[in-house]
PDB file of C-alpha atoms and ligand atoms in Angstrom:
ATOM      1  CA  UNK E   1      44.286 107.834 160.508  1.00 97.00           C
ATOM      2  CA  UNK E   2      43.272 104.209 159.941  1.00 98.00           C
ATOM      3  CA  UNK E   3      43.733 101.454 162.518  1.00 99.00           C
ATOM      4  CA  UNK E   4      43.481  97.691 161.983  1.00 99.00           C
ATOM      5  CA  UNK E   5      42.134  95.728 164.932  1.00 99.00           C
ATOM      6  CA  UNK E   6      42.148  91.977 165.431  1.00 99.00           C
ATOM      7  CA  UNK E   7      41.438  89.609 168.276  1.00 98.00           C
ATOM      8  CA  UNK E   8      40.805  85.990 169.160  1.00 98.00           C
ATOM      9  CA  UNK E   9      37.703  84.716 170.981  1.00 98.00           C
ATOM     10  CA  UNK E  10      39.085  85.796 174.371  1.00 98.00           C
ATOM     11  CA  UNK E  11      40.115  89.231 173.148  1.00 98.00           C
ATOM     12  CA  UNK E  12      36.675  89.680 171.631  1.00 98.00           C
ATOM     13  CA  UNK E  13      35.343  90.744 175.065  1.00 96.00           C
ATOM     14  CA  UNK E  14      37.617  93.767 175.258  1.00 98.00           C
ATOM     15  CA  UNK E  15      37.242  95.007 171.695  1.00 98.00           C
ATOM     16  CA  UNK E  16      34.057  97.110 172.127  1.00 98.00           C
ATOM     17  CA  UNK E  17      35.740  99.272 174.789  1.00 98.00           C
ATOM     18  CA  UNK E  18      38.660  99.983 172.455  1.00 98.00           C
ATOM     19  CA  UNK E  19      36.362 100.675 169.512  1.00 98.00           C
ATOM     20  CA  UNK E  20      34.679 103.349 171.677  1.00 98.00           C
ATOM     21  CA  UNK E  21      38.021 105.158 172.029  1.00 98.00           C
ATOM     22  CA  UNK E  22      38.653 104.965 168.291  1.00 98.00           C
ATOM     23  CA  UNK E  23      35.153 106.208 167.489  1.00 98.00           C
ATOM     24  CA  UNK E  24      35.502 109.190 169.835  1.00 98.00           C
ATOM     25  CA  UNK E  25      38.690 110.124 167.972  1.00 98.00           C
ATOM     26  CA  UNK E  26      37.082 109.644 164.537  1.00 98.00           C
ATOM     27  CA  UNK E  27      39.638 107.012 163.648  1.00 98.00           C
ATOM     28  CA  UNK E  28      38.738 104.734 160.751  1.00 98.00           C
ATOM     29  CA  UNK E  29      38.833 101.047 161.720  1.00 98.00           C
ATOM     30  CA  UNK E  30      39.569  97.889 159.739  1.00 98.00           C
ATOM     31  CA  UNK E  31      38.247  95.059 161.909  1.00 98.00           C
ATOM     32  CA  UNK E  32      39.704  91.714 160.848  1.00 98.00           C
ATOM     33  CA  UNK E  33      37.755  89.776 163.522  1.00 96.00           C
ATOM     34  CA  UNK E  34      37.054  87.507 165.140  1.00 98.00           C
ATOM     35  CA  UNK E  35      33.525  88.755 165.612  1.00 97.00           C
ATOM     36  CA  UNK E  36      32.221  86.309 168.222  1.00 97.00           C
ATOM     37  CA  UNK E  37      33.325  84.149 171.139  1.00 96.00           C
ATOM     38  CA  UNK E  38      33.635  80.858 169.230  1.00 98.00           C
ATOM     39  CA  UNK E  39      37.066  79.340 169.808  1.00 98.00           C
ATOM     40  CA  UNK E  40      39.631  80.381 167.243  1.00 98.00           C
ATOM     41  CA  UNK E  41      43.419  80.792 166.837  1.00 98.00           C
ATOM     42  CA  UNK E  42      45.146  84.084 167.689  1.00 98.00           C
ATOM     43  CA  UNK E  43      48.040  83.772 165.154  1.00 98.00           C
ATOM     44  CA  UNK E  44      45.647  84.250 162.233  1.00 98.00           C
ATOM     45  CA  UNK E  45      44.398  87.606 163.518  1.00 98.00           C
ATOM     46  CA  UNK E  46      47.810  88.862 164.578  1.00 99.00           C
ATOM     47  CA  UNK E  47      49.155  88.116 161.109  1.00 98.00           C
ATOM     48  CA  UNK E  48      46.230  89.873 159.390  1.00 99.00           C
ATOM     49  CA  UNK E  49      46.711  93.035 161.418  1.00 99.00           C
ATOM     50  CA  UNK E  50      50.483  92.867 160.917  1.00 99.00           C
ATOM     51  CA  UNK E  51      50.080  92.583 157.150  1.00 98.00           C
ATOM     52  CA  UNK E  52      47.708  95.555 156.998  1.00 99.00           C
ATOM     53  CA  UNK E  53      50.150  97.740 158.916  1.00 99.00           C
ATOM     54  CA  UNK E  54      53.258  96.500 157.071  1.00 98.00           C
ATOM     55  CA  UNK E  55      51.583  97.216 153.714  1.00 98.00           C
ATOM     56  CA  UNK E  56      50.474 100.691 154.941  1.00 98.00           C
ATOM     57  CA  UNK E  57      46.813  99.816 154.374  1.00 98.00           C
ATOM     58  CA  UNK E  58      46.516 100.742 158.047  1.00 99.00           C
ATOM     59  CA  UNK E  59      48.627 103.283 159.921  1.00 98.00           C
ATOM     60  CA  UNK E  60      48.674 101.322 163.169  1.00 99.00           C
ATOM     61  CA  UNK E  61      47.272  98.093 164.601  1.00 99.00           C
ATOM     62  CA  UNK E  62      45.678  96.820 167.787  1.00 99.00           C
ATOM     63  CA  UNK E  63      45.594  93.133 168.698  1.00 99.00           C
ATOM     64  CA  UNK E  64      43.888  91.481 171.664  1.00 99.00           C
ATOM     65  CA  UNK E  65      43.946  87.946 173.047  1.00 98.00           C
ATOM     66  CA  UNK E  66      43.846  86.558 176.581  1.00 98.00           C
ATOM     67  CA  UNK E  67      47.243  87.885 177.606  1.00 98.00           C
ATOM     68  CA  UNK E  68      48.172  89.968 174.576  1.00 98.00           C
ATOM     69  CA  UNK E  69      51.296  87.848 174.235  1.00 98.00           C
ATOM     70  CA  UNK E  70      50.350  85.294 171.590  1.00 98.00           C
ATOM     71  CA  UNK E  71      48.640  87.678 169.212  1.00 99.00           C
ATOM     72  CA  UNK E  72      51.414  90.254 169.692  1.00 98.00           C
ATOM     73  CA  UNK E  73      54.016  87.600 168.828  1.00 98.00           C
ATOM     74  CA  UNK E  74      52.061  86.736 165.700  1.00 98.00           C
ATOM     75  CA  UNK E  75      51.922  90.365 164.567  1.00 98.00           C
ATOM     76  CA  UNK E  76      55.630  90.858 165.235  1.00 98.00           C
ATOM     77  CA  UNK E  77      56.478  87.903 162.957  1.00 97.00           C
ATOM     78  CA  UNK E  78      55.473  90.139 160.030  1.00 98.00           C
ATOM     79  CA  UNK E  79      58.467  92.126 158.745  1.00 96.00           C
ATOM     80  CA  UNK E  80      58.272  95.777 159.740  1.00 97.00           C
ATOM     81  CA  UNK E  81      55.999  95.172 162.710  1.00 98.00           C
ATOM     82  CA  UNK E  82      56.986  96.284 166.197  1.00 98.00           C
ATOM     83  CA  UNK E  83      54.205  94.972 168.416  1.00 98.00           C
ATOM     84  CA  UNK E  84      54.327  95.722 172.143  1.00 98.00           C
ATOM     85  CA  UNK E  85      52.208  93.942 174.718  1.00 98.00           C
ATOM     86  CA  UNK E  86      51.191  96.502 177.336  1.00 98.00           C
ATOM     87  CA  UNK E  87      49.280  96.230 180.577  1.00 98.00           C
ATOM     88  CA  UNK E  88      49.891  99.770 181.808  1.00 98.00           C
ATOM     89  CA  UNK E  89      50.051 103.207 180.141  1.00 98.00           C
ATOM     90  CA  UNK E  90      53.716 104.006 180.790  1.00 98.00           C
ATOM     91  CA  UNK E  91      55.017 101.156 178.652  1.00 98.00           C
ATOM     92  CA  UNK E  92      52.449 101.949 175.971  1.00 98.00           C
ATOM     93  CA  UNK E  93      53.591 105.570 175.804  1.00 98.00           C
ATOM     94  CA  UNK E  94      57.311 104.716 175.772  1.00 98.00           C
ATOM     95  CA  UNK E  95      56.777 101.987 173.193  1.00 98.00           C
ATOM     96  CA  UNK E  96      55.674 104.738 170.795  1.00 98.00           C
ATOM     97  CA  UNK E  97      58.198 107.380 171.852  1.00 98.00           C
ATOM     98  CA  UNK E  98      61.277 105.137 171.904  1.00 98.00           C
ATOM     99  CA  UNK E  99      60.455 101.965 169.973  1.00 98.00           C
ATOM    100  CA  UNK E 100      58.057 103.389 167.382  1.00 98.00           C
ATOM    101  CA  UNK E 101      55.669 100.530 168.117  1.00 98.00           C
ATOM    102  CA  UNK E 102      53.150 100.167 165.336  1.00 98.00           C
ATOM    103  CA  UNK E 103      50.967  97.499 166.896  1.00 99.00           C
ATOM    104  CA  UNK E 104      49.578  97.628 170.440  1.00 99.00           C
ATOM    105  CA  UNK E 105      48.809  94.260 172.024  1.00 99.00           C
ATOM    106  CA  UNK E 106      46.667  93.824 175.119  1.00 99.00           C
ATOM    107  CA  UNK E 107      45.235  90.947 177.112  1.00 98.00           C
ATOM    108  CA  UNK E 108      41.564  90.883 177.995  1.00 98.00           C
ATOM    109  CA  UNK E 109      42.349  88.540 180.909  1.00 98.00           C
ATOM    110  CA  UNK E 110      44.958  90.977 182.202  1.00 98.00           C
ATOM    111  CA  UNK E 111      43.526  94.479 181.902  1.00 98.00           C
ATOM    112  CA  UNK E 112      40.029  95.752 182.641  1.00 98.00           C
ATOM    113  CA  UNK E 113      38.111  97.872 180.157  1.00 98.00           C
ATOM    114  CA  UNK E 114      38.897 101.263 181.680  1.00 98.00           C
ATOM    115  CA  UNK E 115      42.607 100.502 182.030  1.00 98.00           C
ATOM    116  CA  UNK E 116      42.683  99.219 178.452  1.00 99.00           C
ATOM    117  CA  UNK E 117      41.091 102.462 177.239  1.00 98.00           C
ATOM    118  CA  UNK E 118      43.681 104.479 179.153  1.00 98.00           C
ATOM    119  CA  UNK E 119      46.532 102.390 177.704  1.00 99.00           C
ATOM    120  CA  UNK E 120      45.200 102.889 174.180  1.00 99.00           C
ATOM    121  CA  UNK E 121      44.739 106.632 174.723  1.00 98.00           C
ATOM    122  CA  UNK E 122      48.334 107.056 175.950  1.00 98.00           C
ATOM    123  CA  UNK E 123      49.625 105.004 173.026  1.00 98.00           C
ATOM    124  CA  UNK E 124      47.686 107.084 170.490  1.00 98.00           C
ATOM    125  CA  UNK E 125      48.726 110.380 172.067  1.00 98.00           C
ATOM    126  CA  UNK E 126      52.439 109.545 172.081  1.00 98.00           C
ATOM    127  CA  UNK E 127      54.715 110.222 169.114  1.00 98.00           C
ATOM    128  CA  UNK E 128      57.982 108.629 168.072  1.00 98.00           C
ATOM    129  CA  UNK E 129      60.853 110.844 169.222  1.00 98.00           C
ATOM    130  CA  UNK E 130      63.387 109.756 166.589  1.00 96.00           C
ATOM    131  CA  UNK E 131      66.951 110.932 167.278  1.00 96.00           C
ATOM    132  CA  UNK E 132      68.968 108.287 169.096  1.00 96.00           C
ATOM    133  CA  UNK E 133      65.874 106.094 169.217  1.00 97.00           C
ATOM    134  CA  UNK E 134      65.663 106.221 165.434  1.00 97.00           C
ATOM    135  CA  UNK E 135      69.056 104.571 165.133  1.00 97.00           C
ATOM    136  CA  UNK E 136      68.002 101.795 167.491  1.00 98.00           C
ATOM    137  CA  UNK E 137      64.784 101.132 165.611  1.00 97.00           C
ATOM    138  CA  UNK E 138      66.859 100.989 162.417  1.00 98.00           C
ATOM    139  CA  UNK E 139      69.033  98.336 164.112  1.00 98.00           C
ATOM    140  CA  UNK E 140      65.848  96.332 164.747  1.00 97.00           C
ATOM    141  CA  UNK E 141      65.046  96.489 161.014  1.00 96.00           C
ATOM    142  CA  UNK E 142      68.545  95.303 160.222  1.00 96.00           C
ATOM    143  CA  UNK E 143      67.962  92.180 162.322  1.00 95.00           C
ATOM    144  CA  UNK E 144      64.965  91.417 160.116  1.00 94.00           C
ATOM    145  CA  UNK E 145      66.981  91.948 156.958  1.00 93.00           C
ATOM    146  CA  UNK E 146      69.689  89.544 158.180  1.00 95.00           C
ATOM    147  CA  UNK E 147      67.032  86.908 158.902  1.00 91.00           C
ATOM    148  CA  UNK E 148      65.711  87.163 155.345  1.00 77.00           C
ATOM    149  CA  UNK E 149      69.116  86.509 153.742  1.00 72.00           C
TER     150      UNK E 149
HETATM  151  C1  LIG K   1      43.409  81.331 174.348  1.00 64.51           C
HETATM  152  O1  LIG K   1      43.011  80.376 175.293  1.00 64.51           O
HETATM  153  C2  LIG K   1      44.673  82.037 174.824  1.00 64.51           C
HETATM  154  O2  LIG K   1      45.743  81.148 174.793  1.00 64.51           O
HETATM  155  C3  LIG K   1      44.948  83.265 173.980  1.00 64.51           C
HETATM  156  O3  LIG K   1      43.869  84.139 174.056  1.00 64.51           O
HETATM  157  C4  LIG K   1      46.155  84.088 174.359  1.00 64.51           C
HETATM  158  O4  LIG K   1      46.164  84.418 175.703  1.00 64.51           O
HETATM  159  C5  LIG K   1      47.453  83.571 173.893  1.00 64.51           C
HETATM  160  O5  LIG K   1      48.521  84.178 174.090  1.00 64.51           O
END
């Protein structure tokens, strides 16, 4: 399992806590930055993570900014990406089981470190259920295809 992680300068604060979880699970990490708290722009990091997941260079992605919204939107602009911004474990779990989310977005101004670790753990532990949810996820892909025409 390989996970791409990206963040802006605000999300940078939360990243070490999430890297701990990934290390404990022996998950390989591709860190696209940013690597310090100098002001930067979240779309660049969301796009990088999205591209790595869409190209299968990474199995899943994690993106972090202040709210998790901007960087999650950026990742979701990449075709094939289903990024979900989560601030509690239930949504994180269901976003995998029902929506087959492939990028988890979180906000370092919204969730504390321990809650963020719990959210990530629930997301990693959950599996896509397929079945009726598979058809719905396929409908999401069809929206993308129509946009490209
Ligand atoms: C940066 O100030 C902030 O806008 C960003 O981290 C994020 O919250 C955007 O959605």
